[in-house]
XYZ file of C-alpha atoms in Angstrom:
584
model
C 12.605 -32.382 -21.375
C 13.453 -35.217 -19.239
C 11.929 -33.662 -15.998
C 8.550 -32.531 -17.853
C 8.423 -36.299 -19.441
C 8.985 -37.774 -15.766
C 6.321 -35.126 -14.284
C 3.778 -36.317 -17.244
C 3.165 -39.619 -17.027
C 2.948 -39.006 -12.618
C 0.293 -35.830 -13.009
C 0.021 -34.723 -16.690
C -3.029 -34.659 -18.516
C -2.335 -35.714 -21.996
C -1.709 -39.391 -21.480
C 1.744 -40.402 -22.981
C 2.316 -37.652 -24.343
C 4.128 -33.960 -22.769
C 2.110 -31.862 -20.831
C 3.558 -28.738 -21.345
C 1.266 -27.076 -18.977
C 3.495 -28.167 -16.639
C 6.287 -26.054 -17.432
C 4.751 -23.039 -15.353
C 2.760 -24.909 -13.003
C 5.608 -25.563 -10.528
C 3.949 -25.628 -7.441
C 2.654 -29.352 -5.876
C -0.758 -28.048 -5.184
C -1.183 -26.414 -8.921
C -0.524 -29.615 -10.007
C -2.936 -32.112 -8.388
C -5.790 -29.365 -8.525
C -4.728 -28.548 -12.607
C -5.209 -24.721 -11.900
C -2.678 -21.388 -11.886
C -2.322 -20.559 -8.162
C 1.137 -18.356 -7.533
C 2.627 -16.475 -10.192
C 5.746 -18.442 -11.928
C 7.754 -16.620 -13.687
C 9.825 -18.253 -16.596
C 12.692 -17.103 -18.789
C 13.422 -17.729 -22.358
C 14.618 -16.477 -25.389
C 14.883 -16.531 -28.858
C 17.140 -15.954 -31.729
C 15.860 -12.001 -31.871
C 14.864 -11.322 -27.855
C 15.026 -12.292 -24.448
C 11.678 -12.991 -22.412
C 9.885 -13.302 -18.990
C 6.567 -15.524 -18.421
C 4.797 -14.061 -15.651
C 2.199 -17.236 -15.368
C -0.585 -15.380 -13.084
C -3.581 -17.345 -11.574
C -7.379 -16.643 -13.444
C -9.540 -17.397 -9.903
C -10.940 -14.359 -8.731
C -9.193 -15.091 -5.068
C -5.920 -15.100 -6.330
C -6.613 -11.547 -8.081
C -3.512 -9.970 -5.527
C -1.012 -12.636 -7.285
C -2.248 -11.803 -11.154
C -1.708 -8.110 -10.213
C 1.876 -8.867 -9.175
C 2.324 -10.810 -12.095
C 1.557 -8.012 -14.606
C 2.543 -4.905 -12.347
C 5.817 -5.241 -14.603
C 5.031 -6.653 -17.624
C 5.121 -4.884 -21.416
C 2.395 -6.891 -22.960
C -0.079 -9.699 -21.400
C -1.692 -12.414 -23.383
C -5.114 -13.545 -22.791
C -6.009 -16.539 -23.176
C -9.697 -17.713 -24.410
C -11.196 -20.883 -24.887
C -12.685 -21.122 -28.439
C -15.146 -23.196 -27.272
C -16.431 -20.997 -24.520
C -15.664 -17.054 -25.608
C -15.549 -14.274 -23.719
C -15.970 -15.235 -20.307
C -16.242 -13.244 -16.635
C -12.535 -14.151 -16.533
C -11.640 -12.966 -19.375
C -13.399 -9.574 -18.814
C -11.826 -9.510 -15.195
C -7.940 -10.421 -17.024
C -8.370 -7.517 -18.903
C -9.901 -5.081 -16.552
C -6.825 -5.325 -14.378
C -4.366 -5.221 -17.747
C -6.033 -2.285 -18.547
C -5.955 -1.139 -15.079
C -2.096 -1.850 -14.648
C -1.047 0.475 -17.618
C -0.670 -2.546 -20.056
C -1.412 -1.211 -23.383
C -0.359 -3.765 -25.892
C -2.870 -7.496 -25.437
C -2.348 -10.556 -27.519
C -6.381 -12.433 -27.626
C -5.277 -15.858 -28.107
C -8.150 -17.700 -29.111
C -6.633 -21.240 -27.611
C -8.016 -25.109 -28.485
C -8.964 -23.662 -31.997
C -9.025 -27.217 -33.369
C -11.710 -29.003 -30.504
C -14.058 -26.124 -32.556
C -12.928 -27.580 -36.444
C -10.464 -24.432 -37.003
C -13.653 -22.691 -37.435
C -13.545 -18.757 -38.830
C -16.637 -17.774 -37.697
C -15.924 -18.895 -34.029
C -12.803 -17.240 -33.950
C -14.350 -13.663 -35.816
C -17.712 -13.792 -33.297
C -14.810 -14.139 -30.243
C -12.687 -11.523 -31.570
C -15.622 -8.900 -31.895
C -16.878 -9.513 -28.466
C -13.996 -9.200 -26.915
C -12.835 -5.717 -28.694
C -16.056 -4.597 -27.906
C -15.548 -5.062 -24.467
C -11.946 -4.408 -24.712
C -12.949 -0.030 -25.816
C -15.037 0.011 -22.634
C -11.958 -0.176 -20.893
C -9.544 1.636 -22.645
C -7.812 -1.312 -24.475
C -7.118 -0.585 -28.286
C -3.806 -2.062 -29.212
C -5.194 -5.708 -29.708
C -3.500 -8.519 -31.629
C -6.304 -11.666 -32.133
C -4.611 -14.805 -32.734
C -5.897 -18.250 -33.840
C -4.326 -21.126 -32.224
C -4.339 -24.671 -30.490
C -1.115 -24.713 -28.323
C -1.100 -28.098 -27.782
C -0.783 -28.897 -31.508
C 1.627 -25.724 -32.300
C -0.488 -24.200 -34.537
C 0.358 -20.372 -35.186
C 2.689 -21.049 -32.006
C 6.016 -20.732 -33.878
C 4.554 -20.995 -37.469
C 1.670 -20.007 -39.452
C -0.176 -23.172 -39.445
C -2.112 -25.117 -42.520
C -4.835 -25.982 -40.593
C -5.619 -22.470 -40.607
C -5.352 -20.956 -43.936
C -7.293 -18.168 -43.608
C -5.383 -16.698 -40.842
C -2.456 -14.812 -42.557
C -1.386 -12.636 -39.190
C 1.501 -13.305 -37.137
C 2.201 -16.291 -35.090
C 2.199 -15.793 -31.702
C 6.129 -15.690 -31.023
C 6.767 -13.777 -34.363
C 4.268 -11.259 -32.984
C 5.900 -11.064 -29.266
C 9.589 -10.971 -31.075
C 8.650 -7.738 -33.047
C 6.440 -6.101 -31.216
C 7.379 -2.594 -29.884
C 7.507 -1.878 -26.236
C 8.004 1.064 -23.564
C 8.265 4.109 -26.902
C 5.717 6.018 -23.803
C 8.458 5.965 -21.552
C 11.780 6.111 -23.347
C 10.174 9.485 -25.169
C 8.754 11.142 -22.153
C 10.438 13.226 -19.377
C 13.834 12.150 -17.556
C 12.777 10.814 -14.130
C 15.830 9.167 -12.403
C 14.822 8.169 -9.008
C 17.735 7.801 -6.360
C 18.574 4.889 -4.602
C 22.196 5.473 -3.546
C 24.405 8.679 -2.935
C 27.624 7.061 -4.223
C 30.174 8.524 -2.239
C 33.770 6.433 -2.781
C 36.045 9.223 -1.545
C 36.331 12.785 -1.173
C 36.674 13.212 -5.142
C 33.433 11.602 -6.223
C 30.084 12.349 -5.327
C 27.258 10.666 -7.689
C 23.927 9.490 -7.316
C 22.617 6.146 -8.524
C 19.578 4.053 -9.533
C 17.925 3.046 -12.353
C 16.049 5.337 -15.177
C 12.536 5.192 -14.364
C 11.285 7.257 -17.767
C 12.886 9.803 -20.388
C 17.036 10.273 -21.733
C 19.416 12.518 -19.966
C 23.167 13.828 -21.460
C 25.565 15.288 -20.121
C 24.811 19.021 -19.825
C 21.246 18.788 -19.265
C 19.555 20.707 -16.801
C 17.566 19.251 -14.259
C 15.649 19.686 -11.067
C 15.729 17.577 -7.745
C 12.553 16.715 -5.963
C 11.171 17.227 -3.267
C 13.583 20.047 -2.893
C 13.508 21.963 -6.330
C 17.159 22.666 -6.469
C 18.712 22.505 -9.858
C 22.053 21.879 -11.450
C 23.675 20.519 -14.686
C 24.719 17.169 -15.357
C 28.007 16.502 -15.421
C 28.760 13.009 -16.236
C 26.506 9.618 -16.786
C 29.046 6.671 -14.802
C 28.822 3.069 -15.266
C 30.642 0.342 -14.777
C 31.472 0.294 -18.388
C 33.136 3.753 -19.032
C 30.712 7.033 -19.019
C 28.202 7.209 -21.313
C 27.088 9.966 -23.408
C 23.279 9.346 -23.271
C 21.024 6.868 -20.885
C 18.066 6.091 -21.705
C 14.795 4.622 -19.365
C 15.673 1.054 -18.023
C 19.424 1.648 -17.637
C 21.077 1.671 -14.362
C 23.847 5.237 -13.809
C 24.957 7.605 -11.620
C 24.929 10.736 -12.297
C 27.143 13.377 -11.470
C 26.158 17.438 -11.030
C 28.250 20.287 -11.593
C 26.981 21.706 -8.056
C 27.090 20.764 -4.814
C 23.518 20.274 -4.119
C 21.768 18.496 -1.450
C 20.226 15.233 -3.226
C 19.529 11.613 -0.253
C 17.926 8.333 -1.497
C 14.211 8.524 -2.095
C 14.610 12.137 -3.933
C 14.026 12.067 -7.633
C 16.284 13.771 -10.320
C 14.267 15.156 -12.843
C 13.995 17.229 -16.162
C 14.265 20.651 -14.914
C 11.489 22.060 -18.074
C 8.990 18.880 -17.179
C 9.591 17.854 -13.263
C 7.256 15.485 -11.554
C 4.136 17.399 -9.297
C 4.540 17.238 -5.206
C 1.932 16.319 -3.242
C 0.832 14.687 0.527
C -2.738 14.063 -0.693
C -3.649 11.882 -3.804
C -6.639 9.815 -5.109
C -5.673 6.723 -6.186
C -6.744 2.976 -6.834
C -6.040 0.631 -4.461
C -5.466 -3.539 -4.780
C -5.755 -5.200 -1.295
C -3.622 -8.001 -0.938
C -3.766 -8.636 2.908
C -6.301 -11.293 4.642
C -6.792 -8.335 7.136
C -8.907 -5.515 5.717
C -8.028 -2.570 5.247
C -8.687 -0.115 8.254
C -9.855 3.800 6.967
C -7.672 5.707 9.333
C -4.780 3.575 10.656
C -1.427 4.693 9.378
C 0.438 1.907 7.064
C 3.985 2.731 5.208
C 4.335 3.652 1.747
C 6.823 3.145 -0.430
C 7.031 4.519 -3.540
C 10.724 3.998 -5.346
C 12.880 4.405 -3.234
C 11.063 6.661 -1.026
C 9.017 5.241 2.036
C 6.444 7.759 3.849
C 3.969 7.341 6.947
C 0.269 7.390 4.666
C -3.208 6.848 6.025
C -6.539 5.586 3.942
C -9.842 7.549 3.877
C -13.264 5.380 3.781
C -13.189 4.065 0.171
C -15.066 6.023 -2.464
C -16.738 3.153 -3.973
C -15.178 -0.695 -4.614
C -15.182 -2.500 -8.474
C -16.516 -5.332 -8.770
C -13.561 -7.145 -11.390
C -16.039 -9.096 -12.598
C -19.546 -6.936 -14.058
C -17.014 -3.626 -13.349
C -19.863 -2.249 -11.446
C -18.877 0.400 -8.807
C -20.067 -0.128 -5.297
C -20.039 1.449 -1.729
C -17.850 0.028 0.545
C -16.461 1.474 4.401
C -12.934 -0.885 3.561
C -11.330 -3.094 1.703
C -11.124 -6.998 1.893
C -8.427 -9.041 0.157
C -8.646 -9.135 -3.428
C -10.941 -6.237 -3.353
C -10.613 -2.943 -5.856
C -11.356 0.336 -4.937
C -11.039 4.118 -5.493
C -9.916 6.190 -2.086
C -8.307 9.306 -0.818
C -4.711 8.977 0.917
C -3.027 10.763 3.008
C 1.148 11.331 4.045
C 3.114 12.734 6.489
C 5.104 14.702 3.862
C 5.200 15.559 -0.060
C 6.825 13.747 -2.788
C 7.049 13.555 -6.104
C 5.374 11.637 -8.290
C 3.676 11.468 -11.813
C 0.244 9.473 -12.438
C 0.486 6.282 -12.792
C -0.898 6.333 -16.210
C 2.252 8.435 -17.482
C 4.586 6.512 -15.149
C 4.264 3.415 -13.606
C 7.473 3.759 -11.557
C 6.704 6.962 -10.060
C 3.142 6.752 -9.829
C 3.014 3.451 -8.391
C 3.174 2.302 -4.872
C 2.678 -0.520 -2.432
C 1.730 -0.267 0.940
C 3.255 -1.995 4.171
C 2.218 -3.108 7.786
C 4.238 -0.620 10.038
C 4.632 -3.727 12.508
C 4.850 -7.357 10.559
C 6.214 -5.185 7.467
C 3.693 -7.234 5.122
C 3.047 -6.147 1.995
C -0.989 -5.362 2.507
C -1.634 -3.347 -1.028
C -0.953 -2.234 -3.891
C -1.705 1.120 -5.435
C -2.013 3.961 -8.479
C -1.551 7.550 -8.040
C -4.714 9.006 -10.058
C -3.651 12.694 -9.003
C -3.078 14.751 -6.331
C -6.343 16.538 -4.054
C -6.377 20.028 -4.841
C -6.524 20.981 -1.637
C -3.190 19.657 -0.656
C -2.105 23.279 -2.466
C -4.347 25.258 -1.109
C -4.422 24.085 2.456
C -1.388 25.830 4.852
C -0.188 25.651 8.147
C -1.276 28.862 9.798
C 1.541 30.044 11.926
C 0.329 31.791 15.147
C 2.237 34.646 17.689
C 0.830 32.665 20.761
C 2.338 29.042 20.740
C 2.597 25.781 22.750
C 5.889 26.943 24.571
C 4.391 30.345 25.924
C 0.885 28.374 26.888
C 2.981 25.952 28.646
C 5.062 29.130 30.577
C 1.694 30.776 31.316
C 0.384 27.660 32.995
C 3.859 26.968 34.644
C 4.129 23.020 33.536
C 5.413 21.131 30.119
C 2.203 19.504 28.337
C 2.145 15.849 27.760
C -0.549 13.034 27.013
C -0.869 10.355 29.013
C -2.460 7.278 27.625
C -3.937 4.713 29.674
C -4.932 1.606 27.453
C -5.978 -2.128 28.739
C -8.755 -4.060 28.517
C -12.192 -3.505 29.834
C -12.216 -3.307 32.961
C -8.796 -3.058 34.174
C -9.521 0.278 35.918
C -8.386 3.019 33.450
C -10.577 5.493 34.279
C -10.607 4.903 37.646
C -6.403 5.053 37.957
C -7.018 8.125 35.061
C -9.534 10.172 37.440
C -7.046 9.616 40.709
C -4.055 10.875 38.444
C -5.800 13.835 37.355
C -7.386 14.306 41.066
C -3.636 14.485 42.228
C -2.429 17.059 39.512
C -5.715 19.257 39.723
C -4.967 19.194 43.667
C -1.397 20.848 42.811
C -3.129 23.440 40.690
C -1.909 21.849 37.158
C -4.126 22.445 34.323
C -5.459 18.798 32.930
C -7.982 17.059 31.025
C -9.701 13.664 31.449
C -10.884 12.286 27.948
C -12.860 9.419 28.739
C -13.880 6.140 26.145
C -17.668 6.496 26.845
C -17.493 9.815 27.352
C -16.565 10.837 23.817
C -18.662 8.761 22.376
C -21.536 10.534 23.643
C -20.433 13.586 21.396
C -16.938 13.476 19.195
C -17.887 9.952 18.140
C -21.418 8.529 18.676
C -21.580 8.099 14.932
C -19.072 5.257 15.698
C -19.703 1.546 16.388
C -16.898 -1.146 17.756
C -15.939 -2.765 14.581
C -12.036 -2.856 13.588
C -12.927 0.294 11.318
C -14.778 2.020 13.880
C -12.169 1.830 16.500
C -9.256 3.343 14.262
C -11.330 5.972 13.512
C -12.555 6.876 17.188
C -8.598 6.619 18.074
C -7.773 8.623 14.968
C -10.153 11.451 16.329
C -9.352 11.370 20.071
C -5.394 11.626 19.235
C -6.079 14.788 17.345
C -8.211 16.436 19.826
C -5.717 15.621 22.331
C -2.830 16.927 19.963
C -4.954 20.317 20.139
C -5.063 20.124 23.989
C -1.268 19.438 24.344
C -0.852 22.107 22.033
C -2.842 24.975 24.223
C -0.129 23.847 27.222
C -2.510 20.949 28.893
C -1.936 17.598 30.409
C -4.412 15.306 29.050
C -5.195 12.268 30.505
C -7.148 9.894 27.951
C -8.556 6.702 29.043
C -9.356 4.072 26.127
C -8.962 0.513 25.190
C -7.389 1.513 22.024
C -6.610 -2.440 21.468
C -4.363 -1.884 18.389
C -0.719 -1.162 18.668
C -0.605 0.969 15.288
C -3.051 3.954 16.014
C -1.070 4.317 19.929
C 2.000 4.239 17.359
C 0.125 7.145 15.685
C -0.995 8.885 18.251
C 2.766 9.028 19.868
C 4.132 10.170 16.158
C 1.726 13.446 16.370
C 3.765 14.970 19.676
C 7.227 15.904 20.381
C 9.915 14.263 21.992
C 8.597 12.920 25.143
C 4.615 13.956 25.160
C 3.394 10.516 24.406
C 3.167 8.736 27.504
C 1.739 5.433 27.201
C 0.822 3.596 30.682
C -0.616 0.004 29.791
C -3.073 -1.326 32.856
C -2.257 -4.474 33.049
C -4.971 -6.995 33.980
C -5.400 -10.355 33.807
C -8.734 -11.187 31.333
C -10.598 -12.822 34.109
C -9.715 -10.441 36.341
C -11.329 -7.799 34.033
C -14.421 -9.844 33.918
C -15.047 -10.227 37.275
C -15.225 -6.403 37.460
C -17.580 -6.309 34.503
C -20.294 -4.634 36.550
C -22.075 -3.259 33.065
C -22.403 -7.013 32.186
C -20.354 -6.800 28.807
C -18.065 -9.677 28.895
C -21.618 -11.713 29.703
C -23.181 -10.210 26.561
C -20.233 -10.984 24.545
C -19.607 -14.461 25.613
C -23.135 -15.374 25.037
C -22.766 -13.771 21.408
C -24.718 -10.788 22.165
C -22.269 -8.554 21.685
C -19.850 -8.884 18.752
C -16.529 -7.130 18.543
C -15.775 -6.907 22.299
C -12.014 -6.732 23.148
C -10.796 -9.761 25.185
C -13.472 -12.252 23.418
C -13.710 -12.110 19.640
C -11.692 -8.700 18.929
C -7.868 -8.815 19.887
C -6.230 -6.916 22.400
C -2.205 -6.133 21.860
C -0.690 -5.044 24.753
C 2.204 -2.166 24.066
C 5.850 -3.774 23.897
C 7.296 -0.955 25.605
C 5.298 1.137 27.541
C 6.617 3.950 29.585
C 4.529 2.889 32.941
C 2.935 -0.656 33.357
C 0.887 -1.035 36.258
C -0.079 -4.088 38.043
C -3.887 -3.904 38.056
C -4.726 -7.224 39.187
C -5.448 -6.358 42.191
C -2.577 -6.909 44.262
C -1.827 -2.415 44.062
C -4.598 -0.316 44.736
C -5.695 2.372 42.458
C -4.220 4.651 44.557
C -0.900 3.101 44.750
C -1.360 2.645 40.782
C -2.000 6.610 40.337
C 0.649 7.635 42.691
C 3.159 5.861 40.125
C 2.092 7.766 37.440
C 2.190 10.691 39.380
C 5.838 10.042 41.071
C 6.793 9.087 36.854
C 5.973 12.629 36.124
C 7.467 14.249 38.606
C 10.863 12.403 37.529
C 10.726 13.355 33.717
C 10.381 16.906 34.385
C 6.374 17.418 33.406
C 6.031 18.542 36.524
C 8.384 20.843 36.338
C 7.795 24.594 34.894
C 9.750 25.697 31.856
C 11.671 28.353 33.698
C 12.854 26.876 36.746
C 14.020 24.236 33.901
């Protein structure tokens, strides 16, 4: 009391008196500007339950912190303005409540006394907003009367209000039932730990993400399907005889089955579905936009996969909730889109799980948190679409053509001499009588990708499609050579993680920018600097050079192209490509 009395009278707003406003606007910034900016989080309690504040920003730009805020929480409270109603903001609160799974909303109608304690202001309010509130799935309103700064129907039912005869705001919050949804439905207990303290003990731990479990219940582990009993329910405190959702245990089987971190334990008559493909909603929370194509991490409990992000279905606008096209994502922006991983897992949707049906997603290099997201369900086609196994495969191609297959990726900036280093290595190799292929920047986009332009979007994509094709032409026993800026570290990440061991070769060009423009004999780097051409590497679209490439050549100038080309060439021969798989 001493602190918020200090912090008052130096930025408070109620002249001598307390500014409790100020409890959960901690930050410097909130302060001298008077609005919610991070999320604060505050604890408390009372005589009949313990509570967390999640304080979450109203601005439309800081929509990324308000979805933190509630991603966790069991009931949000809206706050309106008597004298203003049901604003944007207040539509755009709830739409993301809603959105979130929060079921249970507290309408307090705030500042009731600036409007004379007035019933008809506070009824009107109330039956906009639960008119808007069915439009988005929101039933399980409680519509208080109030003026916080003056207590009433804070703590107790206030006289200034007689007409009210509801709860009072903490009353309601101290009685109020929470999480019934997830202690009554199925036992999902996803692992974090194998807890493995000698040779006598083997349990698994983490925390109860939905459902009960005893000892003696049967139950399934996913992805793998196996099933067992359970034995025992461990916790610090002695075993247990039932857990219930929220708890933290380990669990012990009655068979030795193979269960790792990441897997969930489930209810063997209700398990989770597996999938790699899902719709879901997306929340971007990164300043760079989301890029259809390029491969980000997700995690999702304990389990982290490799995912990439089809073109958006549509976007929603938080504030009319009108749905929109959009090609990506920009921070604080909404949207509906198709992902893909690198393997199954299981999961539940969102709206019967929050824990295992919701994910965030993470920058494979700074390891940012860039989004977060809701499994809707998974594609149909994930089920239906198999891996067609063939007699004739990439080892007996490679036999018949008497050399290992590999992709060799040249990557620099314009004009560093890619192609030309490219065509002498493949010149070299044809000469030997290897079987090769040159793919070529421009050339593919005459064909594969001349629906493609050169913004950030565009170039994932025309990388996305060129690593695949050349994944087929490794596969049929080929050396392909493919020449390409390809200025972003992540999709050369992802072409390398679609070969084997040792296929990815990456061989960065190295050339000084002015170099490259002094070569520009298609006048580009003149276009761009006079702001004719947007999106050009080098000038106003980033280049990042590879961290460790396998061959770095010196194309300043100072090696010829032959020299360059003979590397490569002399790099091959030392790794074996060269080399046919019998003499081998």
């Amino acid at each position: 009391l001493a602190a918020l009395e200090s912090d008052s009278k130096k930025v408070g707003t109620q002249g001598d008196g307390l500014d409790f406003a100020l409890l959960v606007d901690g930050l410097a910034a909130e302060r001298e500007q008077g609005i919610t900016i991070d999320v604060a989080y505050r604890f408390f309690s009372t005589e009949r339950r313990k509570f967390i504040v999640a304080d979450t920003p109203g601005h439309e730009q800081y929509t990324r912190n308000m979805v933190t805020g509630a991603s966790t929480a069991d009931l949000a409270v809206i706050l309106v303005d008597a004298r203003r109603g049901v604003l944007t903001q207040t539509c755009r609160h709830s739409y993301l409540v809603s959105l979130l799974g929060i079921r249970k909303v507290v309408l307090a109608v705030n500042k009731l006394d600036l409007v004379g304690y007035s019933k008809e202001t506070f009824d009107a309010i109330e039956a906009d907003y639960r008119q808007f509130a069915t439009q988005i799935g929101l039933t399980d309103i409680v519509a208080i009367p109030m003026s916080a700064l003056r207590g009433d129907n804070i703590t107790e039912l206030s006289p200034n209000i007689p007409w009210y005869t509801g709860p009072t705001l903490v009353g309601h919050l101290e009685t109020v039932e929470i999480a019934d949804d997830l202690h009554a439905g199925p036992f999902r207990l996803p692992v974090q730990w194998v807890n493995r303290p000698n040779l006598d003990f083997r349990g698994f731990s983490g925390q109860i993400a939905g459902g009960s479990v005893r000892p003696g219940d049967r139950v399934r582990v996913l992805p793998s399907g196996q099933e067992s009993t359970v034995e025992r329910i461990v916790t610090a405190d002695g075993d247990l005889d039932e857990a219930i959702a929220g708890q933290s245990i380990t669990l012990t089987l009655t068979d030795e089955i193979d269960v790792s971190r990441g897997d969930i334990i489930a209810t063997a008559g209700d398990p989770p579905g597996i999938a790699d493909q899902f719709e879901c909603h997306l929340v971007w929370m990164s300043d760079e936009p989301m890029l259809p194509g390029r491969p980000y991490l997700l995690k999702i409990g304990s389990r982290t996969a490799s995912v990439t992000i089809a073109q958006p279905k549509y976007k929603v606008n938080v504030n009319t909730l009108e749905r929109t096209a959009a090609r990506t994502l920009e921070l604080n922006e909404i949207g509906v889109a198709n992902i893909n991983l690198d393997r199954q897992i299981p999961f539940d949707p969102y709206t019967a799980n929050r824990d295992t049906g919701g994910f965030i997603l993470v920058d494979r290099f700074t390891r940012a948190t860039v989004a977060a997201g809701l499994l809707h369900f998974a594609l149909r086609r994930a089920d239906n679409v198999h891996w067609q196994a063939v007699e004739v495969d990439k080892t007996a191609r490679a036999r018949q053509k008497g050399q290992r297959p590999a992709l060799l990726w040249f990557t620099g900036l314009s004009g560093a001499g890619k192609s030309t280093i490219a065509n002498l290595v493949e010149k070299r190799l044809h000469d030997q009588g290897f079987h090769t292929y040159l793919l070529d920047g421009d050339n593919v986009r005459h064909g594969l990708n001349k629906d493609l332009g050169f913004t950030d979007a565009d170039r994932v994509e025309n990388i996305r499609r060129v690593a695949e094709v050349a994944k087929l032409m490794v596969d049929a026993g080929t050396i392909v050579l493919a020449s390409f800026i390809s200025p972003f570290r992540a999709e050369r990440q992802m072409a390398r993680e679609l070969l084997g061991a040792g296929e990815f070769i990456e061989i960065f060009v190295d050339t000084p920018l002015s170099v490259a423009e002094s070569r520009d004999r298609k006048g580009l780097y003149a276009k761009a600097r006079r702001g004719d051409l947007v999106n050009f590497t080098g000038i106003d679209s980033p280049y990042e050079a590879p961290e460790n490439a396998e061959i770095v050549l010196d194309a300043s100038g100072s090696v010829s192209a032959e020299a360059a080309a003979e590397t490569v060439v002399d790099y091959l021969r030392g790794t074996g490509i060269l080399t046919p798989p019998e003499a081998s």
